[in-house]
PDB file of C-alpha atoms in Angstrom:
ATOM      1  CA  UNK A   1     -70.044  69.494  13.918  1.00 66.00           C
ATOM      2  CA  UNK A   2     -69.493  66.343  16.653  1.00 74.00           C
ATOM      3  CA  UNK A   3     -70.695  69.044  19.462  1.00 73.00           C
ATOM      4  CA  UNK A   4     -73.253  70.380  17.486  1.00 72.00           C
ATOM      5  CA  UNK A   5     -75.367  67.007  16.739  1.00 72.00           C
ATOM      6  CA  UNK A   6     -74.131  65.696  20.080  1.00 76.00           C
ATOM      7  CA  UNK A   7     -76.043  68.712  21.660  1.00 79.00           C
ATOM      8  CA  UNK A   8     -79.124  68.671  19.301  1.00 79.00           C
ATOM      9  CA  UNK A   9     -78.745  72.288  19.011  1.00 90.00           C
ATOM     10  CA  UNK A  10     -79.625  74.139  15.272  1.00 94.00           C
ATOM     11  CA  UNK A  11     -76.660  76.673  14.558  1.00 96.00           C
ATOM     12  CA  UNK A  12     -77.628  79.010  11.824  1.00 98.00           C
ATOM     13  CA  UNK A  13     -74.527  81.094  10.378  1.00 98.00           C
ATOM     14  CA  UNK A  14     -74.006  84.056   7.747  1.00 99.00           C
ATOM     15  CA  UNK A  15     -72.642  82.736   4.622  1.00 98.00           C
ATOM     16  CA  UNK A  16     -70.279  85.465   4.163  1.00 98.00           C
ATOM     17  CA  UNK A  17     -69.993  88.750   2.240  1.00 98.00           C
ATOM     18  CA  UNK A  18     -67.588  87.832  -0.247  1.00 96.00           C
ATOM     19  CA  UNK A  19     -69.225  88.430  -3.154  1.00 90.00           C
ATOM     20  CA  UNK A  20     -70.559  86.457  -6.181  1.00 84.00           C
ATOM     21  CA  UNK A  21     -67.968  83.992  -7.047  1.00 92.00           C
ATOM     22  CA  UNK A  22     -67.616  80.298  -6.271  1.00 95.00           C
ATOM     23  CA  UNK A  23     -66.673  78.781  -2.585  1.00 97.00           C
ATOM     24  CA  UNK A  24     -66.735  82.069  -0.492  1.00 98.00           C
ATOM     25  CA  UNK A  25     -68.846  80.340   2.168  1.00 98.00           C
ATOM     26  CA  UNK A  26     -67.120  81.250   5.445  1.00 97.00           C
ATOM     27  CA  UNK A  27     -66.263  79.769   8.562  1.00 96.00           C
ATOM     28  CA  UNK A  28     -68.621  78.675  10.615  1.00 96.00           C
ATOM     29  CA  UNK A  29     -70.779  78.448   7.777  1.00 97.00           C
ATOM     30  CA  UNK A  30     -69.277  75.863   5.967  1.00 97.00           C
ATOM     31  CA  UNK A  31     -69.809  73.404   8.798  1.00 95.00           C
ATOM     32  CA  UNK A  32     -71.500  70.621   8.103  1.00 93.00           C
ATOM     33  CA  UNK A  33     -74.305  70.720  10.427  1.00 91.00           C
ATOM     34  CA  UNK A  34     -74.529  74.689  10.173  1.00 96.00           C
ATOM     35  CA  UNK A  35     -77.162  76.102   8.156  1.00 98.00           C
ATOM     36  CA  UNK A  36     -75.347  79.069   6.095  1.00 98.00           C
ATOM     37  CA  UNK A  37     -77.599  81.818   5.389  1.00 99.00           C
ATOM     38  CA  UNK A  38     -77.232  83.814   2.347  1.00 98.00           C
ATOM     39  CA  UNK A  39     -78.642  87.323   1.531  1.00 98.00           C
ATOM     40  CA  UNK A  40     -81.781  87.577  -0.979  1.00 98.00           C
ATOM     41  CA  UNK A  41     -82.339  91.223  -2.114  1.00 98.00           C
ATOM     42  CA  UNK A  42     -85.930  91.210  -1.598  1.00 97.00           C
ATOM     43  CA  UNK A  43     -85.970  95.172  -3.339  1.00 96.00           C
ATOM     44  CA  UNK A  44     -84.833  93.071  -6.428  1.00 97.00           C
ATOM     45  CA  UNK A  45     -85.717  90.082  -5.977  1.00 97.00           C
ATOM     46  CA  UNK A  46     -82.523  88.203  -6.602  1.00 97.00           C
ATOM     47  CA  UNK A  47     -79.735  87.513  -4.669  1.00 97.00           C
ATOM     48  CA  UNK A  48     -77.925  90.154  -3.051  1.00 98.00           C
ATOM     49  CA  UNK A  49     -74.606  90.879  -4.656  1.00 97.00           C
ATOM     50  CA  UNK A  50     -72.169  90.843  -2.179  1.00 98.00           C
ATOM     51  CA  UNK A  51     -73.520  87.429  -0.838  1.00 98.00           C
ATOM     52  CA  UNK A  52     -70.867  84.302  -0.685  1.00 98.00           C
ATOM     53  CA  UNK A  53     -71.903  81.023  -3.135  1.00 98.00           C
ATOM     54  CA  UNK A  54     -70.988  78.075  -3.128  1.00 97.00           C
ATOM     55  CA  UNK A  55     -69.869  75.433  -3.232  1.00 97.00           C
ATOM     56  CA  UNK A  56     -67.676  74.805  -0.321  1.00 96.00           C
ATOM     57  CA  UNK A  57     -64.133  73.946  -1.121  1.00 95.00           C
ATOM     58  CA  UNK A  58     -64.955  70.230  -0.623  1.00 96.00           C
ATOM     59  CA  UNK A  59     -67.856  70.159  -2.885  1.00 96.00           C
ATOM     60  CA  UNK A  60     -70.731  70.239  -0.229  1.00 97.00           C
ATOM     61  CA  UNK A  61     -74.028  72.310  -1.440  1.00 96.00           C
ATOM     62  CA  UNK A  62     -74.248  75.956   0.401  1.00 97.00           C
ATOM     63  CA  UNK A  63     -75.131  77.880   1.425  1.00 98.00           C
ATOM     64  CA  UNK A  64     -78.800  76.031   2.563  1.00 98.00           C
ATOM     65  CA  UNK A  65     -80.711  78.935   2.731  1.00 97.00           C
ATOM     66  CA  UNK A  66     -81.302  82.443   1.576  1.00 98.00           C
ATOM     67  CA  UNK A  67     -83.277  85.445   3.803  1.00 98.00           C
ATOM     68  CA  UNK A  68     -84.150  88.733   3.427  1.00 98.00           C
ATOM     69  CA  UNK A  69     -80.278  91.193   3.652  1.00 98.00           C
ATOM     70  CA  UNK A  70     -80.336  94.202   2.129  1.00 98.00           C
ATOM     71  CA  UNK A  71     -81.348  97.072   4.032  1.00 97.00           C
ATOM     72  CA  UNK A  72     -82.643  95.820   6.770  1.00 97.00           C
ATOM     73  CA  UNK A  73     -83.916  97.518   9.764  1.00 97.00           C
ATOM     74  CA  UNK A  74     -82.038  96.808  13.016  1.00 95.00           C
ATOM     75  CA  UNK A  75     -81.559  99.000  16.711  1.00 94.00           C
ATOM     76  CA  UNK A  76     -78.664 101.054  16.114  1.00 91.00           C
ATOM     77  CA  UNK A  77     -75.557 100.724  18.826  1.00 89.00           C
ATOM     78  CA  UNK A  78     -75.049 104.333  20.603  1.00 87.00           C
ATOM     79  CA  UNK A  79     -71.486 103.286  19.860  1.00 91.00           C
ATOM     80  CA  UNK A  80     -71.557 102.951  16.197  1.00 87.00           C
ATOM     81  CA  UNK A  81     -71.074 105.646  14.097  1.00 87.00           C
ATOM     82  CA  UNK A  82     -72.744 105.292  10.566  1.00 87.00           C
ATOM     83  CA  UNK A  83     -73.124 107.118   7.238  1.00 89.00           C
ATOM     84  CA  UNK A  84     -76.524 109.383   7.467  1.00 88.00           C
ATOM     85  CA  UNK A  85     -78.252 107.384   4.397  1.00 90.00           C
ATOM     86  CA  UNK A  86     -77.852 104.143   7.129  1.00 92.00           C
ATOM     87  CA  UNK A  87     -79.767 105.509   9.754  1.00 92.00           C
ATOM     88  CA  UNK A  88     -83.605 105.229  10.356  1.00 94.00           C
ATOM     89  CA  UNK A  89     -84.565 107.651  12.758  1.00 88.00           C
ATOM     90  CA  UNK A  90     -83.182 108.472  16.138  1.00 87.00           C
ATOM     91  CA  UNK A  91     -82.426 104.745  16.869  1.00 92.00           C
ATOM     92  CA  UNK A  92     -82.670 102.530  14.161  1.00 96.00           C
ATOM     93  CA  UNK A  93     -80.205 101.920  11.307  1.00 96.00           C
ATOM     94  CA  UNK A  94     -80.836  99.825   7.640  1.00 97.00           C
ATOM     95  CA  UNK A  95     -78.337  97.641   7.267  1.00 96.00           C
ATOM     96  CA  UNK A  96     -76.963  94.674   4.817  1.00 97.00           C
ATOM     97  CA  UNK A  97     -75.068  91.764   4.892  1.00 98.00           C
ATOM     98  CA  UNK A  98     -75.424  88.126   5.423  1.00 98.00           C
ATOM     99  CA  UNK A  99     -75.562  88.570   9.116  1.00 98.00           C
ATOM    100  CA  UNK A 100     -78.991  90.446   8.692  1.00 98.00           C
ATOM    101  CA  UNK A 101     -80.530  88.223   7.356  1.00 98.00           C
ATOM    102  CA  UNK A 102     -79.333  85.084   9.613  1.00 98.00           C
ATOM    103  CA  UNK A 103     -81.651  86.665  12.437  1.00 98.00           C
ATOM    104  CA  UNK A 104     -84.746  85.838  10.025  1.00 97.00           C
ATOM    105  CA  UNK A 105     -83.605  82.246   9.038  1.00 98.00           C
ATOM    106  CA  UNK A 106     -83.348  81.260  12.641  1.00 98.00           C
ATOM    107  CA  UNK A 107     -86.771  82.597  13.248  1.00 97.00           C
ATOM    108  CA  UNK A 108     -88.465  80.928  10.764  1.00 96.00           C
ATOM    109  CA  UNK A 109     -86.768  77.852  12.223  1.00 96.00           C
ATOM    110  CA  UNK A 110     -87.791  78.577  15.610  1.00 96.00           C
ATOM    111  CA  UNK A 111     -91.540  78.927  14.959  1.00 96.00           C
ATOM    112  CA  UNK A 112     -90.884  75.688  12.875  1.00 96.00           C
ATOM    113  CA  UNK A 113     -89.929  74.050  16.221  1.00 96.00           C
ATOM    114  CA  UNK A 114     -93.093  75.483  17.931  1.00 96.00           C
ATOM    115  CA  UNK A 115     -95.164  74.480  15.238  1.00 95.00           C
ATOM    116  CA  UNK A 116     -94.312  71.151  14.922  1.00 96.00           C
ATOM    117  CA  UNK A 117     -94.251  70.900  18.864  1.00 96.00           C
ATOM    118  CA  UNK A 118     -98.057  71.942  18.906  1.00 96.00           C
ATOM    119  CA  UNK A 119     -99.126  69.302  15.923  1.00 95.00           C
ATOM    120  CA  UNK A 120     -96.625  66.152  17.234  1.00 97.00           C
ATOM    121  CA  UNK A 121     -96.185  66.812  20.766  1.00 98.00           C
ATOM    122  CA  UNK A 122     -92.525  66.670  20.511  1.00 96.00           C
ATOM    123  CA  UNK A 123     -88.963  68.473  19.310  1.00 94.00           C
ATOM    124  CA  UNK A 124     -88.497  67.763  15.266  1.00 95.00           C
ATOM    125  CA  UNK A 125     -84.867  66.293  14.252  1.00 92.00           C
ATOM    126  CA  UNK A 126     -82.899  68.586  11.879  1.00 91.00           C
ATOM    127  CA  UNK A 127     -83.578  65.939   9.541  1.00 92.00           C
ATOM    128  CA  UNK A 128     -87.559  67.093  10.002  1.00 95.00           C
ATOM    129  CA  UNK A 129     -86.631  70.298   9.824  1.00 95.00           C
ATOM    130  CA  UNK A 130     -84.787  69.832   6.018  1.00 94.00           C
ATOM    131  CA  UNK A 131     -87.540  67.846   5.163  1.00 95.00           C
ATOM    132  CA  UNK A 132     -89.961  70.773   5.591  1.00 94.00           C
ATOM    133  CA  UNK A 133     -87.680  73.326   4.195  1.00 92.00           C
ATOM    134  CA  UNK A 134     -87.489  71.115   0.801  1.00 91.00           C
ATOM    135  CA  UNK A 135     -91.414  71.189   0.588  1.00 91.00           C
ATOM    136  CA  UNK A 136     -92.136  74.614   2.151  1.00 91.00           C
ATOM    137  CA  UNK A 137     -89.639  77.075   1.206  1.00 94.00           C
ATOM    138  CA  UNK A 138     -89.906  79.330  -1.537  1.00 95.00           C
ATOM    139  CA  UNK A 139     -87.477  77.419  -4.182  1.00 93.00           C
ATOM    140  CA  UNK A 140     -85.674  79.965  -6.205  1.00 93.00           C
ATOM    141  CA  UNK A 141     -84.406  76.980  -8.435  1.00 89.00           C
ATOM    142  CA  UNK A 142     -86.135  73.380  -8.496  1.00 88.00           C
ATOM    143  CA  UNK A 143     -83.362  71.864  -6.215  1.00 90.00           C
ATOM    144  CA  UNK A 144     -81.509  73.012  -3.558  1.00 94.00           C
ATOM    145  CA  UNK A 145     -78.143  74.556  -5.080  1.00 95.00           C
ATOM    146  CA  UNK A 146     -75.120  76.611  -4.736  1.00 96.00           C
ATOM    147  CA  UNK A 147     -76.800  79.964  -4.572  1.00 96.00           C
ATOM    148  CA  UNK A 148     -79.738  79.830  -3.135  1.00 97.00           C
ATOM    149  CA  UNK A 149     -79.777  76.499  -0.915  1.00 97.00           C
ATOM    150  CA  UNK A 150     -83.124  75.342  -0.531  1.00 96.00           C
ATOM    151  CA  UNK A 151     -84.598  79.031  -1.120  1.00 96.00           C
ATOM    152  CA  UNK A 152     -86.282  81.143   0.931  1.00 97.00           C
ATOM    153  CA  UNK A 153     -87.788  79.563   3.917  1.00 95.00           C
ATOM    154  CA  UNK A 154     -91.652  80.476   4.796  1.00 93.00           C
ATOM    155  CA  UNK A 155     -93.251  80.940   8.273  1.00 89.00           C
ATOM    156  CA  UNK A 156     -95.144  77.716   8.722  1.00 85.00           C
ATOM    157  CA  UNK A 157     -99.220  77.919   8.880  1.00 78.00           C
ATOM    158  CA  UNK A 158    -101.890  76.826  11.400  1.00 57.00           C
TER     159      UNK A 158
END
């Protein structure tokens, strides 16, 4: 946490896939200045199953966000060998899991960054960065809780 706000770096981490049951946020997730990402089942429109709640052991509110993880399509590794209903063509495999949909959290926040460089003519603080995710996301619940964090965050628009 020290390095991390030290640093000014944004560290976006998969919540876990531990299932539905209280305080199965994982490490590095349940960091206090890491933004845990949970899986939404966008097919269902609902959490996925399999994706960790809440809160941490110490009482602190994650995971903070939720994206897109169930069969999602990713490049396949020519190392890898998965099930036939996984793979998407020759190269391409859907997968789940927290840690698919951690990729789309962070890129949400990275066009954040460019966004609000191209309107302010500087870097937002993470503290900016909440602040728009508590007026912009797409809330599942009115306020931020221990399922869904803040929601779904939304590309920002021009």
């Amino acid at each position: 946490d020290e390095l991390v706000e030290k640093k000014g770096v944004w560290v976006f981490a998969a919540a876990g896939n531990e299932g539905n049951l209280p305080t199965t946020i994982v490490v590095p997730a349940v960091a206090r200045r890491a933004f845990a990402v949970g899986a939404w089942d966008p097919y269902y429109d609902r959490v996925a199953p399999f994706s960790s709640l809440g809160p941490t052991v110490d009482m602190r509110m994650k995971p903070d966000l939720v994206a897109a993880g169930v069969m999602v399509v990713s490049c396949r590794s020519q190392y890898a060998d998965f099930p036939d209903e996984y793979e998407v063509g020759r190269y391409y495999v859907a997968l789940s899991g927290t840690s698919m949909a951690t990729p789309a959290a962070a890129a949400v926040a990275a066009d954040f960054v460019e966004y609000f460089r191209y309107w302010h003519g500087r870097d937002p603080t993470i503290n900016e960065f909440i602040q728009w995710l508590e007026h912009s996301a797409r809330h599942i619940n009115a306020v931020k809780d221990f399922v869904t964090g803040w929601g779904i965050p939304l590309a920002p628009r021009s």
